[in-house]
């Protein structure tokens, strides 16, 4: 039996471990360099426009709310509009998510040892490798912060300060839906389900109305100033010209045809709950146990749906691992009477977690491992008289005739906006040639540029004034970020030689990521003077440079 001082000391140790995991791993990217990240141009563009005082929907249109760009834009104001400032912003976002997750488990009375192991799973499986801010990640972070405040409200004694937690829960849950509609909508439903149980358990009726009232108030305060500027057209709530991503066939295919981890966890959870179902009344009265169960099942359901509606990147829904692990580990410890607060049990659990998620950090260790144990170099048979050697490294032959540039050959740019970011040499040299074009040097700040590429930081490097307007899209993905109405406006401007310089990224493997129809117009009405590789992996897109004829 531990004394009070020993128990307090043990809790302090686990608190220190959790803080070290959350903060320490979040800070790692600050000491690294990075290859140019696909799609990071959108994070930069939105953050840059907000940091310069532009107003969403008045100065540019977006199918998302602007919640995603709030933190990055603040970091642009603090550190400048460099791509590396986005990495610094993500450090804060990852720290927020880690402590929100920890707070939720703490309010659910999860034992310190299990909580620390769960935090380890969370940072390794979800936050550590997220170096760059992306809306499909930020939407979940805002949800976790909202849930953390909601659990503060539901589990604290009846005090006036509890209402402040409810207001903050409503604020961050709204920021979640104002970052990405699908994830934020699922977050709202999860909060309402938890509040419904809390109302029934506490025999109160005003939890849900109070939460929805706060949620509605936040929504009015944020949305009302945007309504005169085409908010109803741009913000995607399923109306034309937007298209819905809700397809029964897609859900069935992904959930029943794949989603092995989610279904595996669900089976284990149901098996663990069998004893509780035998005495459901006692289980219902055990508030922490019921809230933990509802939360875990809700997170699994959200992850199953979120992977269908937000399909890029393909692993953006893996936040469910840490919740399922925490629940199952707590159940296992209770059934087997294992105290993960003891050194041996905790260290054994930590080693198993590290083995489970070794893929997250193996690529960093592999660089050293390859030097100690270099892999054999095996080529396809060249000499017809020699034996053909087949292994896991060469059994597939590359028949792609396009020349890919491996990241090992990428280089850094001297432009401050791209500090610590390496790109294909063709991209770096191509940007230098663009900045040295006669039209750029002659027109300087008055130059009119259409930059329809992933190199959005050129707006600050050149510099040139970004176009604005209620009908001007933040990005150019046809059918997602812009529509035929905007495409027609761009066509007209090209036909009228409105722009002095046009940078167009031709990515034939992507469905109108930059509208193909505009390239046709550029070929007719402008003169192409250069082209170079776009900073994508693999390097399968080119950036074309056009000037007036």
mmCIF file of N, CA, C and O in Angstrom, residues 79-139:
data_model
loop_
_atom_site.group_PDB
_atom_site.id
_atom_site.type_symbol
_atom_site.label_atom_id
_atom_site.label_comp_id
_atom_site.label_asym_id
_atom_site.label_seq_id
_atom_site.Cartn_x
_atom_site.Cartn_y
_atom_site.Cartn_z
ATOM 1 N N UNK A 79 6.833 35.643 -36.909
ATOM 2 C CA UNK A 79 8.114 35.170 -37.439
ATOM 3 C C UNK A 79 8.318 35.457 -38.917
ATOM 4 O O UNK A 79 9.378 35.138 -39.463
ATOM 5 N N UNK A 80 7.319 36.023 -39.574
ATOM 6 C CA UNK A 80 7.447 36.318 -40.989
ATOM 7 C C UNK A 80 6.841 35.225 -41.855
ATOM 8 O O UNK A 80 6.694 34.082 -41.417
ATOM 9 N N UNK A 81 6.497 35.577 -43.117
ATOM 10 C CA UNK A 81 5.795 34.622 -43.996
ATOM 11 C C UNK A 81 6.732 33.619 -44.663
ATOM 12 O O UNK A 81 6.810 33.535 -45.892
ATOM 13 N N UNK A 82 7.468 32.893 -43.849
ATOM 14 C CA UNK A 82 8.320 31.832 -44.362
ATOM 15 C C UNK A 82 7.612 30.488 -44.194
ATOM 16 O O UNK A 82 6.821 30.300 -43.279
ATOM 17 N N UNK A 83 7.942 29.549 -45.058
ATOM 18 C CA UNK A 83 7.341 28.221 -44.925
ATOM 19 C C UNK A 83 7.670 27.597 -43.576
ATOM 20 O O UNK A 83 6.845 26.895 -42.986
ATOM 21 N N UNK A 84 8.866 27.876 -43.061
ATOM 22 C CA UNK A 84 9.264 27.283 -41.785
ATOM 23 C C UNK A 84 8.418 27.823 -40.638
ATOM 24 O O UNK A 84 8.304 27.182 -39.579
ATOM 25 N N UNK A 85 7.783 28.983 -40.819
ATOM 26 C CA UNK A 85 6.875 29.504 -39.792
ATOM 27 C C UNK A 85 5.660 28.601 -39.635
ATOM 28 O O UNK A 85 5.063 28.528 -38.557
ATOM 29 N N UNK A 86 5.278 27.907 -40.713
ATOM 30 C CA UNK A 86 4.178 26.945 -40.619
ATOM 31 C C UNK A 86 4.560 25.772 -39.729
ATOM 32 O O UNK A 86 3.734 25.258 -38.972
ATOM 33 N N UNK A 87 5.826 25.347 -39.816
ATOM 34 C CA UNK A 87 6.303 24.268 -38.948
ATOM 35 C C UNK A 87 6.256 24.712 -37.489
ATOM 36 O O UNK A 87 5.865 23.943 -36.601
ATOM 37 N N UNK A 88 6.641 25.953 -37.236
ATOM 38 C CA UNK A 88 6.596 26.483 -35.870
ATOM 39 C C UNK A 88 5.151 26.541 -35.363
ATOM 40 O O UNK A 88 4.879 26.248 -34.190
ATOM 41 N N UNK A 89 4.226 26.906 -36.242
ATOM 42 C CA UNK A 89 2.812 26.931 -35.855
ATOM 43 C C UNK A 89 2.334 25.532 -35.500
ATOM 44 O O UNK A 89 1.575 25.342 -34.540
ATOM 45 N N UNK A 90 2.802 24.541 -36.260
ATOM 46 C CA UNK A 90 2.373 23.173 -36.004
ATOM 47 C C UNK A 90 2.910 22.648 -34.674
ATOM 48 O O UNK A 90 2.279 21.788 -34.046
ATOM 49 N N UNK A 91 4.048 23.174 -34.241
ATOM 50 C CA UNK A 91 4.567 22.806 -32.920
ATOM 51 C C UNK A 91 3.536 23.148 -31.845
ATOM 52 O O UNK A 91 3.219 22.331 -30.969
ATOM 53 N N UNK A 92 3.004 24.363 -31.906
ATOM 54 C CA UNK A 92 1.975 24.766 -30.946
ATOM 55 C C UNK A 92 0.725 23.907 -31.087
ATOM 56 O O UNK A 92 0.141 23.484 -30.073
ATOM 57 N N UNK A 93 0.317 23.629 -32.319
ATOM 58 C CA UNK A 93 -0.887 22.825 -32.546
ATOM 59 C C UNK A 93 -0.716 21.427 -31.958
ATOM 60 O O UNK A 93 -1.631 20.887 -31.323
ATOM 61 N N UNK A 94 0.457 20.838 -32.147
ATOM 62 C CA UNK A 94 0.708 19.499 -31.607
ATOM 63 C C UNK A 94 0.730 19.509 -30.076
ATOM 64 O O UNK A 94 0.262 18.560 -29.435
ATOM 65 N N UNK A 95 1.284 20.554 -29.489
ATOM 66 C CA UNK A 95 1.286 20.665 -28.026
ATOM 67 C C UNK A 95 -0.141 20.808 -27.508
ATOM 68 O O UNK A 95 -0.530 20.178 -26.511
ATOM 69 N N UNK A 96 -0.934 21.629 -28.188
ATOM 70 C CA UNK A 96 -2.348 21.779 -27.800
ATOM 71 C C UNK A 96 -3.071 20.437 -27.828
ATOM 72 O O UNK A 96 -3.798 20.086 -26.887
ATOM 73 N N UNK A 97 -2.863 19.668 -28.892
ATOM 74 C CA UNK A 97 -3.580 18.400 -29.031
ATOM 75 C C UNK A 97 -3.137 17.407 -27.965
ATOM 76 O O UNK A 97 -3.967 16.678 -27.402
ATOM 77 N N UNK A 98 -1.829 17.374 -27.662
ATOM 78 C CA UNK A 98 -1.335 16.443 -26.657
ATOM 79 C C UNK A 98 -1.889 16.713 -25.277
ATOM 80 O O UNK A 98 -2.337 15.791 -24.575
ATOM 81 N N UNK A 99 -1.898 17.984 -24.877
ATOM 82 C CA UNK A 99 -2.414 18.311 -23.547
ATOM 83 C C UNK A 99 -3.942 18.195 -23.482
ATOM 84 O O UNK A 99 -4.498 17.898 -22.423
ATOM 85 N N UNK A 100 -4.617 18.425 -24.594
ATOM 86 C CA UNK A 100 -6.074 18.219 -24.615
ATOM 87 C C UNK A 100 -6.395 16.742 -24.409
ATOM 88 O O UNK A 100 -7.299 16.394 -23.629
ATOM 89 N N UNK A 101 -5.662 15.872 -25.109
ATOM 90 C CA UNK A 101 -5.870 14.429 -24.944
ATOM 91 C C UNK A 101 -5.583 14.009 -23.501
ATOM 92 O O UNK A 101 -6.362 13.258 -22.895
ATOM 93 N N UNK A 102 -4.485 14.504 -22.949
ATOM 94 C CA UNK A 102 -4.139 14.173 -21.566
ATOM 95 C C UNK A 102 -5.225 14.648 -20.600
ATOM 96 O O UNK A 102 -5.601 13.938 -19.664
ATOM 97 N N UNK A 103 -5.752 15.851 -20.818
ATOM 98 C CA UNK A 103 -6.781 16.406 -19.946
ATOM 99 C C UNK A 103 -8.043 15.543 -19.966
ATOM 100 O O UNK A 103 -8.662 15.316 -18.922
ATOM 101 N N UNK A 104 -8.408 15.052 -21.156
ATOM 102 C CA UNK A 104 -9.605 14.209 -21.266
ATOM 103 C C UNK A 104 -9.435 12.944 -20.421
ATOM 104 O O UNK A 104 -10.324 12.568 -19.646
ATOM 105 N N UNK A 105 -8.289 12.287 -20.557
ATOM 106 C CA UNK A 105 -8.052 11.059 -19.790
ATOM 107 C C UNK A 105 -7.997 11.338 -18.293
ATOM 108 O O UNK A 105 -8.463 10.522 -17.484
ATOM 109 N N UNK A 106 -7.443 12.479 -17.934
ATOM 110 C CA UNK A 106 -7.358 12.815 -16.509
ATOM 111 C C UNK A 106 -8.741 13.010 -15.915
ATOM 112 O O UNK A 106 -9.026 12.546 -14.795
ATOM 113 N N UNK A 107 -9.649 13.670 -16.637
ATOM 114 C CA UNK A 107 -10.998 13.886 -16.133
ATOM 115 C C UNK A 107 -11.795 12.576 -16.083
ATOM 116 O O UNK A 107 -12.792 12.477 -15.360
ATOM 117 N N UNK A 108 -11.349 11.572 -16.840
ATOM 118 C CA UNK A 108 -12.008 10.263 -16.826
ATOM 119 C C UNK A 108 -11.398 9.317 -15.796
ATOM 120 O O UNK A 108 -11.722 8.126 -15.781
ATOM 121 N N UNK A 109 -10.516 9.861 -14.962
ATOM 122 C CA UNK A 109 -9.882 9.097 -13.877
ATOM 123 C C UNK A 109 -9.054 7.916 -14.381
ATOM 124 O O UNK A 109 -8.969 6.872 -13.721
ATOM 125 N N UNK A 110 -8.458 8.065 -15.554
ATOM 126 C CA UNK A 110 -7.554 7.026 -16.057
ATOM 127 C C UNK A 110 -6.290 7.035 -15.205
ATOM 128 O O UNK A 110 -5.729 8.098 -14.918
ATOM 129 N N UNK A 111 -5.836 5.865 -14.797
ATOM 130 C CA UNK A 111 -4.664 5.751 -13.933
ATOM 131 C C UNK A 111 -3.447 6.413 -14.576
ATOM 132 O O UNK A 111 -3.276 6.335 -15.802
ATOM 133 N N UNK A 112 -2.595 7.081 -13.781
ATOM 134 C CA UNK A 112 -1.455 7.824 -14.343
ATOM 135 C C UNK A 112 -0.557 7.006 -15.264
ATOM 136 O O UNK A 112 -0.123 7.501 -16.303
ATOM 137 N N UNK A 113 -0.268 5.749 -14.895
ATOM 138 C CA UNK A 113 0.587 4.926 -15.747
ATOM 139 C C UNK A 113 -0.034 4.658 -17.100
ATOM 140 O O UNK A 113 0.623 4.774 -18.141
ATOM 141 N N UNK A 114 -1.315 4.297 -17.112
ATOM 142 C CA UNK A 114 -2.027 4.050 -18.369
ATOM 143 C C UNK A 114 -2.157 5.344 -19.163
ATOM 144 O O UNK A 114 -2.029 5.348 -20.391
ATOM 145 N N UNK A 115 -2.391 6.430 -18.454
ATOM 146 C CA UNK A 115 -2.512 7.731 -19.130
ATOM 147 C C UNK A 115 -1.202 8.097 -19.830
ATOM 148 O O UNK A 115 -1.209 8.565 -20.977
ATOM 149 N N UNK A 116 -0.082 7.871 -19.169
ATOM 150 C CA UNK A 116 1.215 8.186 -19.777
ATOM 151 C C UNK A 116 1.478 7.308 -20.998
ATOM 152 O O UNK A 116 1.982 7.792 -22.025
ATOM 153 N N UNK A 117 1.141 6.032 -20.906
ATOM 154 C CA UNK A 117 1.302 5.143 -22.060
ATOM 155 C C UNK A 117 0.396 5.582 -23.211
ATOM 156 O O UNK A 117 0.791 5.544 -24.385
ATOM 157 N N UNK A 118 -0.814 6.008 -22.884
ATOM 158 C CA UNK A 118 -1.749 6.468 -23.915
ATOM 159 C C UNK A 118 -1.255 7.751 -24.574
ATOM 160 O O UNK A 118 -1.413 7.924 -25.793
ATOM 161 N N UNK A 119 -0.669 8.633 -23.784
ATOM 162 C CA UNK A 119 -0.081 9.850 -24.353
ATOM 163 C C UNK A 119 1.053 9.484 -25.307
ATOM 164 O O UNK A 119 1.214 10.087 -26.379
ATOM 165 N N UNK A 120 1.828 8.468 -24.945
ATOM 166 C CA UNK A 120 2.901 8.008 -25.820
ATOM 167 C C UNK A 120 2.335 7.506 -27.141
ATOM 168 O O UNK A 120 2.858 7.828 -28.222
ATOM 169 N N UNK A 121 1.247 6.735 -27.066
ATOM 170 C CA UNK A 121 0.606 6.267 -28.293
ATOM 171 C C UNK A 121 0.095 7.450 -29.112
ATOM 172 O O UNK A 121 0.256 7.491 -30.338
ATOM 173 N N UNK A 122 -0.485 8.429 -28.446
ATOM 174 C CA UNK A 122 -1.046 9.587 -29.142
ATOM 175 C C UNK A 122 0.026 10.348 -29.910
ATOM 176 O O UNK A 122 -0.149 10.652 -31.101
ATOM 177 N N UNK A 123 1.127 10.678 -29.250
ATOM 178 C CA UNK A 123 2.142 11.494 -29.915
ATOM 179 C C UNK A 123 2.839 10.708 -31.023
ATOM 180 O O UNK A 123 3.205 11.275 -32.064
ATOM 181 N N UNK A 124 3.043 9.402 -30.825
ATOM 182 C CA UNK A 124 3.722 8.609 -31.848
ATOM 183 C C UNK A 124 2.816 8.309 -33.033
ATOM 184 O O UNK A 124 3.271 8.291 -34.184
ATOM 185 N N UNK A 125 1.539 8.078 -32.753
ATOM 186 C CA UNK A 125 0.636 7.660 -33.825
ATOM 187 C C UNK A 125 -0.035 8.812 -34.549
ATOM 188 O O UNK A 125 -0.501 8.647 -35.681
ATOM 189 N N UNK A 126 -0.079 9.994 -33.925
ATOM 190 C CA UNK A 126 -0.897 11.055 -34.516
ATOM 191 C C UNK A 126 -0.200 12.402 -34.668
ATOM 192 O O UNK A 126 -0.377 13.056 -35.696
ATOM 193 N N UNK A 127 0.565 12.824 -33.683
ATOM 194 C CA UNK A 127 1.080 14.196 -33.753
ATOM 195 C C UNK A 127 2.544 14.302 -34.171
ATOM 196 O O UNK A 127 2.928 15.264 -34.833
ATOM 197 N N UNK A 128 3.372 13.320 -33.831
ATOM 198 C CA UNK A 128 4.817 13.459 -34.040
ATOM 199 C C UNK A 128 5.177 13.690 -35.502
ATOM 200 O O UNK A 128 6.012 14.525 -35.830
ATOM 201 N N UNK A 129 4.561 12.943 -36.404
ATOM 202 C CA UNK A 129 4.931 13.048 -37.822
ATOM 203 C C UNK A 129 4.149 14.139 -38.548
ATOM 204 O O UNK A 129 4.359 14.348 -39.745
ATOM 205 N N UNK A 130 3.259 14.829 -37.867
ATOM 206 C CA UNK A 130 2.546 15.957 -38.471
ATOM 207 C C UNK A 130 3.356 17.234 -38.270
ATOM 208 O O UNK A 130 3.120 18.003 -37.346
ATOM 209 N N UNK A 131 4.333 17.442 -39.142
ATOM 210 C CA UNK A 131 5.199 18.616 -39.047
ATOM 211 C C UNK A 131 4.529 19.881 -39.585
ATOM 212 O O UNK A 131 4.886 20.987 -39.200
ATOM 213 N N UNK A 132 3.588 19.702 -40.516
ATOM 214 C CA UNK A 132 2.984 20.829 -41.216
ATOM 215 C C UNK A 132 1.508 20.957 -40.842
ATOM 216 O O UNK A 132 0.817 19.958 -40.679
ATOM 217 N N UNK A 133 0.996 22.174 -40.714
ATOM 218 C CA UNK A 133 -0.438 22.345 -40.454
ATOM 219 C C UNK A 133 -1.266 21.967 -41.672
ATOM 220 O O UNK A 133 -0.919 22.306 -42.801
ATOM 221 N N UNK A 134 -2.333 21.231 -41.426
ATOM 222 C CA UNK A 134 -3.257 20.844 -42.495
ATOM 223 C C UNK A 134 -4.645 20.773 -41.901
ATOM 224 O O UNK A 134 -4.824 20.334 -40.781
ATOM 225 N N UNK A 135 -5.651 21.203 -42.657
ATOM 226 C CA UNK A 135 -6.984 21.346 -42.072
ATOM 227 C C UNK A 135 -7.576 20.025 -41.599
ATOM 228 O O UNK A 135 -8.342 20.008 -40.635
ATOM 229 N N UNK A 136 -7.230 18.910 -42.236
ATOM 230 C CA UNK A 136 -7.761 17.630 -41.783
ATOM 231 C C UNK A 136 -7.162 17.182 -40.452
ATOM 232 O O UNK A 136 -7.670 16.247 -39.823
ATOM 233 N N UNK A 137 -6.084 17.829 -40.037
ATOM 234 C CA UNK A 137 -5.501 17.577 -38.718
ATOM 235 C C UNK A 137 -5.985 18.621 -37.719
ATOM 236 O O UNK A 137 -6.387 18.290 -36.603
ATOM 237 N N UNK A 138 -5.978 19.878 -38.133
ATOM 238 C CA UNK A 138 -6.375 20.954 -37.231
ATOM 239 C C UNK A 138 -7.829 20.809 -36.785
ATOM 240 O O UNK A 138 -8.169 21.138 -35.639
ATOM 241 N N UNK A 139 -8.697 20.311 -37.663
ATOM 242 C CA UNK A 139 -10.106 20.126 -37.289
ATOM 243 C C UNK A 139 -10.228 19.180 -36.104
ATOM 244 O O UNK A 139 -11.047 19.398 -35.194
#
